[in-house]
Amino acid sequence: MLSDGLSLSEESSSSSSSSVYVDFNPRITTILNQNRVLKQKKETDKSSNPKLPELNLKPLKTNDQFVALFKKNLRLQKRATKSNFCQAFVAVIVVLLIFLMQLLVNKYLNQDRNDNPTPKSFEYDSIISQYIPFYGKSNTLSFYLDFQTRFLNIEVAYRWPVTKKRTIKPYLYPIVSEKAMNELLYNSYNSTPFYSNGAYEIIKHNLTASPQTNELSFVAFYNSSSYNMMPGLTRRTSERGQTMFLPTMINLIHRSSFNKLWMDSGKSHNLQNNYGYNLTGPDIRIGLKNFPTLQGVNQVDIVAIVQPFYFTFLLHFLLPVFLIIIVYEKEHKLIDIMVMFGLKMKIYWIVNFIFNYCLYFFLIILFYIAGYALQFRYFTQNLFMTHFLLFFCWGFAMVSFSFFLASFFKRVRTASVVGYFLVIIIGISTSILWEEVLINKSGLDIFWAQLIPSIALYNGNKILSDHGGIGEPGLELSDIYGDGMRSLYVVYLMLLLDSVIYLILASYIRTIFSDLSSHRNPFFFLNCFKKRRNSKKNNKRSRYHFNSRKKKINKLTNRFGNDFENIDLETKNLNASNSSDDNDENEKSEESNDNDNDNEENNKNEKDKNSKNNDWILGNDPRGFNIPQDVQQERVRVINSDDPIKICNLSKIYKGQDGNLDVTAVDCLTLGIKLNECFGILGPNGAGKTTTVNILSGLIKQTSGRAQIWGLDIPDQMSGIHSIMSVCPQHDILWDDQSGEETLEFYARMHGYKDEDLKNRVDQILKQVGLYSDRTKLIKEYSGGMKRRISVACALITNPKVIFLDEPTTGLDPASKRQVWNVIRKARKDRSIILTTHSMEEADSLCDRIGIMANGMLRTIGESQELKLRSGKGFKFMVHCYEKHQNKVEQFVNRLFPNATILNSLAGTTNYEIPKDDVVLSDIFQIMEEEKDKVGILDWGISQTTLEEVFLEITKDSQVYQGTYF
Ligand SMILES: Nc1ncnc2c1ncn2[C@@H]1O[C@H](COP(=O)(O)OP(=O)(O)OP(=O)(O)O)[C@@H](O)[C@H]1O
C-alpha cells in the first residue's frame, strides 16, 4: 500500500505513518490519476471563491432550554437520593429534638406543676376586697355560716351577650380537697362558653351581725378564657364612691355564690333575691385566681424558647444544597459548556431559581406536616397566613442569597463545608445578635441588620414564636403591622428587598468573574475609565509586542523556513496600521457586553462589519515577519474568501503570574475554514491549539485580532455563535450522575428536538459512536474512552454549523477511534469542523487541510499531500534482490537517481533516500516496470515522507523556543 495522498481510499490513508511499498503495476495509472485530480482540485480551489449561503440564525427557544434544564435538574436531584435523605434526616432529627426536649421538660419540670397546678394567684387586692359590699343592701348582717369545707364549686350557666339576658343557675357544692378542686377546674378550663365552673376557697369566715367583727376571706377562681368570651365589664361603684370595673364573669360567680352562702347560713330566704348583702368589716377580703392550666405562666415552654433559633437554623438547611448545585456546575465547567451549546445564562439562572424554590417549597410542606402533627403552637396558635408569608418570602431571599454566595466558590467541597458551617453559625449568631446586640437598637439599625436575610428571618420567627407561646394570643393578620421595624410585615418586605439585592449582586459578581470570557465584563460601570487606561497600555504593549520580538522571530523563521520562499513585506506600514487596528479591537472587545437579543445582534453585526472591514484587507503579517509562503497565501486567501470561519491576526497573551513572563499562546494567527471542511490543527504541546479553540468557542477572549463565525464576530456576538456551534472540549465536561442517553437528550432537547425526533436522534448518535448498549449507564460508570465518545456525540447531536473537536480521540482504542473517525468524516457535510490532534494518522485520515502550529504561530498550512510534497526532503526507495545481483542493482539505482544515498543495506534489501526533485513518479514506475527483471530486482517500493516527518521538520525549531515569548 502507498502512503496517503498517493492512497486510493480513506482507509488506506490511515496507515500513512509507516513505510509502505508499491506493487506498482496496477497502481501506476491510479497514482497518476490521483496526482492529476489533486492538481485540478488545487486549481479549482484557487479560482473559486464559494459564496457562503445566507445564515438563517434561529435563536434557541426559551421554552426548550427551560424544559431541558428543569428536567436535567430534577433528574440530578433524584439521583442525589443519599444526600437528600441525609438532609431530610437531619431536619427531622432537629424537629424531633425540639419535641423531645419539650416532652422531657413536661415530664420532669412541668410535671411537678401539673401535680399541683395551682397557678400563681393575684395578690389580694384591697380594691377587690371593697367590692364585696356591693352584693348586699343591708348594712347590718347577723348570721353565722358554718362551712363544712374550705372548697366550694360553683357551676354557672350564662348567656352573654347573645340574649343580653343573664341566666344564672348557680349550683354550689363542696369539694373535699384542693387536688380535687384543681382537677375539676383544670378540666373545665376549655369548657363551652355558655357553661363555666368556678370555685371558692374559703380562707376564713366569721360573719356576724356586727360589721366590726365580720370576718370573711376567700379566693374566687375564675376562667379567664371564658371571661375573654364575655366581653364587657360590670360597672360598680364602691362605698367610697370609686368606680370599678369588674369582669362580668367574676361578678356573676360572686353573686351566685354569695347567695348560696347566704341561703346555706339558714337565714332569711328572701335575701336570695337581693343578690347578697353588703358586707362590711375590718377583715373582709377576696382574692381572684385564674383557673389552673397546664401551660400556666410558671410552665417552661421549651418550643417557644428555642423556636426562633431552631426554625432559623432549619430554614437555612437548603442553603448548602443550593450552593452545591451551582458550584458543582461551575467547578466542572458545566455552565460554560452549556453556554457554548447555546444556553442563555438568563434562562439558566431563572430555571435554577425556580427549581431551588420548588425544592425549598417541598421542604416547607414537610415542615408544616411535622409542625401540625407535633402541635407546635407556632403553627396552631398563629394565623396560617402569618407564618406562610414569612416562609414564602424567605424562600426568595435564601435562593438569591445562595446565588450570591456561590459566586465566591470554585470548589464544591469548599462550598459545602462553608455552607453547612454557615447554617450552624447563622442560627446561633443571629439569635445572639438579635437578643443581645439589637435588642435596644433603633429602627434604622434594625433596617440595616435585616439586610442580612437571616436576621430578618430570625426577627420573623421570634415574633411568631412569642405570639404562639404560652400566655400570648396567636398572631392575626391585623397584628403584623405593629412595632415598626420589628413588625412582621417589615420582615416580609425586607426579605423581598434582600432577594432583589442579592440577585443583583450575584449577577454583578458573575459578570466580573465569569469563567466564560464572552460573559465577562469587568467593572462595567467603570468602563469609561478602563477604556482610556487600556488604550494607553495597549499602545505600549503593541510597540513591545512588535519591536522586541521582531529580531528573534526573523531569525527563527529564516531557520525553519529554508525550504520556503520568503516574502518581502512592507513592514513599517503594516506595523503602524495594524497596531492601531489592534488597539481598536481591544477597546471594542472591552466594551462588549452580552447581548441576548438576536435582532440587535444582527444589526450590530452589520455595523461592525462595515466598521471593521479594514481588518480583513491586510493579507500580510502585521508584525512584518518573514512568513512561509503557504501561510502568506492563506492570509491572502482568507481576505477574499467567504469562509464560515475566518480568523485574522488572532493573538492571545496570557499574563505571567508570580513573576513569570507573559506567554504568547496564539500569535497573529490568520486562516479560514471552508464549508464542508474538516480542518486539522497540529502542533506540539503548548503550540496554542486549545487556546485557539477556546477563543473561537468563547471560553477566553483574544488579546487582539479578529475572528468571525458565519459573519458573527468573536467575542461580541458570541450568543449568536453559540447557537450554531458545538464543541468537544479537550477534557470531558459531563454530569457524572446522568446516563449517556440523558446527557445527549439534554443537549438535543435544548436545541428543539422533541418526542420521537428526540429519541430517534439520540439513538442514532449513540449507535454511531458505539454506545447504544451502554446508553443507560451513568457517566461515572463509563470508561475514559466511553466518556470521550459521548463528548463527541454531544458535539454532533445538536446539528451545528461549526464544530470544534479538541483532541477527540485521545484515549480511544483503535476500533473505537476508527468508529469516531467515521462519524466525524460523515459529519463534515454542510458544516465546518476544526479538529486539534496529536495523531498524525487522525489528521491524515480526517482532515481536508492541516495547519501546523508552533509557539502560537501557524507554520504551514495545506492538504496533507501538499505538505508532504512541499516540506519532505524526498522519497524513500527500497529494492530487494538476490545478493548475487546486489552490485548490478546498486549501479542501476545510481544511474536512475544520481543523488540517492544509501540509508541501510541488509540481506539483499537496500533502502535509499532520494531527493524529491529527482523523482518523477510516472517515469519511475515506467522504468522500473521495464527494467526490474533485467537487473534482477525481486521487489521494490517507494514511499513518500510521512506527515509525522513533516511535523517534526516543521516544528523542530520551535522546541527550542517552546513556552517563551519571542
Ligand atoms: N490559563 C493559562 N494561563 C497561562 N498560560 C496558559 C494558560 N493556558 C495555556 N497557557 C499557555 O499557553 C500556551 C499554549 O497552550 P495551549 O493549551 O493552547 O496549547 P496546546 O497546543 O493546546 O497544548 P496541548 O497539545 O498540550 O494541549 C502554553 O505555553 C501554555 O502554557
mmCIF file of N, CA, C and O and ligand atoms in Angstrom, residues 652-657 661-666 681-694 700 730-731 806-807 836-838 853-856 962-964, ligand 1:
data_model
loop_
_atom_site.group_PDB
_atom_site.id
_atom_site.type_symbol
_atom_site.label_atom_id
_atom_site.label_comp_id
_atom_site.label_asym_id
_atom_site.label_seq_id
_atom_site.Cartn_x
_atom_site.Cartn_y
_atom_site.Cartn_z
ATOM 1 N N LYS A 652 -3.256 35.767 21.458
ATOM 2 C CA LYS A 652 -3.639 35.652 22.869
ATOM 3 C C LYS A 652 -2.373 35.649 23.717
ATOM 4 O O LYS A 652 -1.478 34.827 23.530
ATOM 5 N N ILE A 653 -2.309 36.603 24.618
ATOM 6 C CA ILE A 653 -1.169 36.652 25.544
ATOM 7 C C ILE A 653 -1.692 36.399 26.948
ATOM 8 O O ILE A 653 -2.567 37.116 27.422
ATOM 9 N N TYR A 654 -1.194 35.339 27.576
ATOM 10 C CA TYR A 654 -1.546 35.089 28.979
ATOM 11 C C TYR A 654 -0.596 35.879 29.858
ATOM 12 O O TYR A 654 0.630 35.814 29.660
ATOM 13 N N LYS A 655 -1.145 36.596 30.777
ATOM 14 C CA LYS A 655 -0.324 37.398 31.679
ATOM 15 C C LYS A 655 0.489 36.469 32.558
ATOM 16 O O LYS A 655 -0.032 35.507 33.117
ATOM 17 N N GLY A 656 1.765 36.778 32.691
ATOM 18 C CA GLY A 656 2.622 35.969 33.558
ATOM 19 C C GLY A 656 2.257 36.206 35.017
ATOM 20 O O GLY A 656 2.026 37.335 35.417
ATOM 21 N N GLN A 657 2.198 35.126 35.763
ATOM 22 C CA GLN A 657 1.860 35.282 37.181
ATOM 23 C C GLN A 657 3.024 34.840 38.049
ATOM 24 O O GLN A 657 3.865 34.055 37.614
ATOM 25 N N LEU A 661 7.087 35.227 32.988
ATOM 26 C CA LEU A 661 6.892 36.085 31.810
ATOM 27 C C LEU A 661 5.514 35.855 31.203
ATOM 28 O O LEU A 661 4.909 34.799 31.398
ATOM 29 N N ASP A 662 5.047 36.850 30.470
ATOM 30 C CA ASP A 662 3.806 36.655 29.727
ATOM 31 C C ASP A 662 4.013 35.541 28.698
ATOM 32 O O ASP A 662 5.128 35.348 28.208
ATOM 33 N N VAL A 663 2.944 34.830 28.401
ATOM 34 C CA VAL A 663 3.051 33.750 27.406
ATOM 35 C C VAL A 663 2.177 34.096 26.201
ATOM 36 O O VAL A 663 0.985 34.353 26.352
ATOM 37 N N THR A 664 2.811 34.110 25.033
ATOM 38 C CA THR A 664 2.020 34.317 23.823
ATOM 39 C C THR A 664 1.570 32.953 23.334
ATOM 40 O O THR A 664 2.328 32.210 22.740
ATOM 41 N N ALA A 665 0.325 32.638 23.630
ATOM 42 C CA ALA A 665 -0.181 31.304 23.288
ATOM 43 C C ALA A 665 -0.573 31.228 21.821
ATOM 44 O O ALA A 665 -0.372 30.217 21.161
ATOM 45 N N VAL A 666 -1.153 32.313 21.311
ATOM 46 C CA VAL A 666 -1.519 32.374 19.885
ATOM 47 C C VAL A 666 -0.957 33.683 19.350
ATOM 48 O O VAL A 666 -1.099 34.734 19.967
ATOM 49 N N ILE A 681 -5.739 21.049 13.205
ATOM 50 C CA ILE A 681 -4.643 21.872 13.746
ATOM 51 C C ILE A 681 -3.706 20.926 14.486
ATOM 52 O O ILE A 681 -4.088 20.267 15.449
ATOM 53 N N LEU A 682 -2.474 20.855 13.977
ATOM 54 C CA LEU A 682 -1.458 20.039 14.624
ATOM 55 C C LEU A 682 -0.465 20.955 15.309
ATOM 56 O O LEU A 682 -0.332 22.130 14.955
ATOM 57 N N GLY A 683 0.241 20.407 16.230
ATOM 58 C CA GLY A 683 1.269 21.209 16.889
ATOM 59 C C GLY A 683 1.745 20.512 18.137
ATOM 60 O O GLY A 683 0.999 19.719 18.729
ATOM 61 N N PRO A 684 2.964 20.807 18.544
ATOM 62 C CA PRO A 684 3.468 20.183 19.781
ATOM 63 C C PRO A 684 2.712 20.703 20.993
ATOM 64 O O PRO A 684 1.940 21.651 20.884
ATOM 65 N N ASN A 685 2.942 20.105 22.135
ATOM 66 C CA ASN A 685 2.298 20.596 23.363
ATOM 67 C C ASN A 685 2.617 22.070 23.559
ATOM 68 O O ASN A 685 3.758 22.492 23.379
ATOM 69 N N GLY A 686 1.597 22.815 23.899
ATOM 70 C CA GLY A 686 1.798 24.245 24.161
ATOM 71 C C GLY A 686 1.863 25.082 22.903
ATOM 72 O O GLY A 686 2.240 26.257 22.954
ATOM 73 N N ALA A 687 1.482 24.490 21.756
ATOM 74 C CA ALA A 687 1.575 25.243 20.499
ATOM 75 C C ALA A 687 0.497 26.313 20.386
ATOM 76 O O ALA A 687 0.622 27.253 19.622
ATOM 77 N N GLY A 688 -0.582 26.141 21.158
ATOM 78 C CA GLY A 688 -1.658 27.140 21.105
ATOM 79 C C GLY A 688 -2.928 26.616 20.468
ATOM 80 O O GLY A 688 -3.849 27.385 20.200
ATOM 81 N N LYS A 689 -3.018 25.320 20.293
ATOM 82 C CA LYS A 689 -4.197 24.729 19.635
ATOM 83 C C LYS A 689 -5.442 24.933 20.494
ATOM 84 O O LYS A 689 -6.459 25.454 20.032
ATOM 85 N N THR A 690 -5.335 24.495 21.756
ATOM 86 C CA THR A 690 -6.504 24.601 22.642
ATOM 87 C C THR A 690 -6.882 26.058 22.858
ATOM 88 O O THR A 690 -8.072 26.403 22.886
ATOM 89 N N THR A 691 -5.877 26.912 22.982
ATOM 90 C CA THR A 691 -6.174 28.335 23.173
ATOM 91 C C THR A 691 -6.971 28.855 21.988
ATOM 92 O O THR A 691 -7.941 29.596 22.157
ATOM 93 N N THR A 692 -6.576 28.455 20.778
ATOM 94 C CA THR A 692 -7.305 28.898 19.584
ATOM 95 C C THR A 692 -8.757 28.432 19.650
ATOM 96 O O THR A 692 -9.682 29.216 19.439
ATOM 97 N N VAL A 693 -8.938 27.149 19.974
ATOM 98 C CA VAL A 693 -10.300 26.607 20.046
ATOM 99 C C VAL A 693 -11.090 27.334 21.143
ATOM 100 O O VAL A 693 -12.264 27.671 20.963
ATOM 101 N N ASN A 694 -10.405 27.587 22.262
ATOM 102 C CA ASN A 694 -11.098 28.268 23.363
ATOM 103 C C ASN A 694 -11.522 29.684 22.992
ATOM 104 O O ASN A 694 -12.586 30.144 23.398
ATOM 105 N N ILE A 700 -12.393 31.967 26.185
ATOM 106 C CA ILE A 700 -11.484 33.056 26.564
ATOM 107 C C ILE A 700 -11.517 34.131 25.477
ATOM 108 O O ILE A 700 -11.912 33.862 24.343
ATOM 109 N N GLN A 730 -11.240 19.488 25.299
ATOM 110 C CA GLN A 730 -10.100 18.577 25.491
ATOM 111 C C GLN A 730 -10.354 17.625 26.667
ATOM 112 O O GLN A 730 -10.009 16.459 26.619
ATOM 113 N N HIS A 731 -10.948 18.168 27.728
ATOM 114 C CA HIS A 731 -11.263 17.321 28.888
ATOM 115 C C HIS A 731 -12.779 17.196 28.962
ATOM 116 O O HIS A 731 -13.492 18.191 28.849
ATOM 117 N N ASP A 806 -11.562 19.130 20.171
ATOM 118 C CA ASP A 806 -10.212 19.269 20.731
ATOM 119 C C ASP A 806 -9.723 17.887 21.167
ATOM 120 O O ASP A 806 -10.152 17.354 22.184
ATOM 121 N N GLU A 807 -8.825 17.338 20.379
ATOM 122 C CA GLU A 807 -8.275 16.003 20.608
ATOM 123 C C GLU A 807 -9.398 15.007 20.934
ATOM 124 O O GLU A 807 -9.455 14.425 22.020
ATOM 125 N N THR A 836 -8.345 19.512 16.608
ATOM 126 C CA THR A 836 -6.938 19.550 17.037
ATOM 127 C C THR A 836 -6.561 18.140 17.442
ATOM 128 O O THR A 836 -7.376 17.413 18.020
ATOM 129 N N THR A 837 -5.363 17.774 17.134
ATOM 130 C CA THR A 837 -4.951 16.397 17.447
ATOM 131 C C THR A 837 -3.434 16.279 17.506
ATOM 132 O O THR A 837 -2.699 17.110 16.975
ATOM 133 N N HIS A 838 -2.998 15.227 18.205
ATOM 134 C CA HIS A 838 -1.575 14.884 18.188
ATOM 135 C C HIS A 838 -1.353 13.659 17.304
ATOM 136 O O HIS A 838 -0.220 13.212 17.161
ATOM 137 N N MET A 853 0.905 24.303 13.903
ATOM 138 C CA MET A 853 1.244 25.461 14.730
ATOM 139 C C MET A 853 2.434 25.128 15.610
ATOM 140 O O MET A 853 2.645 23.988 15.991
ATOM 141 N N ALA A 854 3.186 26.156 15.920
ATOM 142 C CA ALA A 854 4.231 26.015 16.924
ATOM 143 C C ALA A 854 4.419 27.381 17.561
ATOM 144 O O ALA A 854 4.402 28.389 16.855
ATOM 145 N N ASN A 855 4.560 27.382 18.850
ATOM 146 C CA ASN A 855 4.708 28.640 19.591
ATOM 147 C C ASN A 855 3.641 29.665 19.226
ATOM 148 O O ASN A 855 3.927 30.850 19.099
ATOM 149 N N GLY A 856 2.435 29.180 19.016
ATOM 150 C CA GLY A 856 1.314 30.085 18.764
ATOM 151 C C GLY A 856 1.201 30.550 17.335
ATOM 152 O O GLY A 856 0.258 31.234 16.974
ATOM 153 N N GLN A 962 10.002 26.754 22.812
ATOM 154 C CA GLN A 962 8.676 26.440 23.329
ATOM 155 C C GLN A 962 8.416 27.114 24.683
ATOM 156 O O GLN A 962 9.229 27.072 25.581
ATOM 157 N N GLY A 963 7.288 27.705 24.769
ATOM 158 C CA GLY A 963 6.886 28.325 26.028
ATOM 159 C C GLY A 963 7.498 29.687 26.253
ATOM 160 O O GLY A 963 7.264 30.308 27.269
ATOM 161 N N THR A 964 8.262 30.179 25.326
ATOM 162 C CA THR A 964 8.857 31.506 25.543
ATOM 163 C C THR A 964 8.155 32.533 24.667
ATOM 164 O O THR A 964 7.528 32.204 23.675
HETATM 165 N N1 LIG B 1 -4.658 29.807 31.516
HETATM 166 C C1 LIG B 1 -3.414 29.937 31.119
HETATM 167 N N2 LIG B 1 -2.599 30.807 31.740
HETATM 168 C C2 LIG B 1 -1.347 30.998 31.328
HETATM 169 N N3 LIG B 1 -0.797 30.334 30.301
HETATM 170 C C3 LIG B 1 -1.552 29.446 29.643
HETATM 171 C C4 LIG B 1 -2.898 29.204 30.010
HETATM 172 N N4 LIG B 1 -3.411 28.271 29.182
HETATM 173 C C5 LIG B 1 -2.434 27.955 28.316
HETATM 174 N N5 LIG B 1 -1.319 28.654 28.596
HETATM 175 C C6 LIG B 1 -0.071 28.610 27.872
HETATM 176 O O1 LIG B 1 -0.356 28.894 26.526
HETATM 177 C C7 LIG B 1 0.401 28.068 25.695
HETATM 178 C C8 LIG B 1 -0.499 27.339 24.733
HETATM 179 O O2 LIG B 1 -1.299 26.455 25.469
HETATM 180 P P1 LIG B 1 -2.397 25.534 24.780
HETATM 181 O O3 LIG B 1 -3.123 24.824 25.857
HETATM 182 O O4 LIG B 1 -3.186 26.365 23.855
HETATM 183 O O5 LIG B 1 -1.509 24.540 23.952
HETATM 184 P P2 LIG B 1 -1.937 23.246 23.161
HETATM 185 O O6 LIG B 1 -1.348 23.370 21.804
HETATM 186 O O7 LIG B 1 -3.368 23.018 23.217
HETATM 187 O O8 LIG B 1 -1.172 22.151 24.004
HETATM 188 P P3 LIG B 1 -1.570 20.621 24.213
HETATM 189 O O9 LIG B 1 -1.309 19.926 22.955
HETATM 190 O O10 LIG B 1 -0.624 20.180 25.277
HETATM 191 O O11 LIG B 1 -2.990 20.587 24.633
HETATM 192 C C9 LIG B 1 1.220 27.169 26.587
HETATM 193 O O12 LIG B 1 2.511 27.681 26.698
HETATM 194 C C10 LIG B 1 0.530 27.235 27.906
HETATM 195 O O13 LIG B 1 1.459 27.126 28.949
#
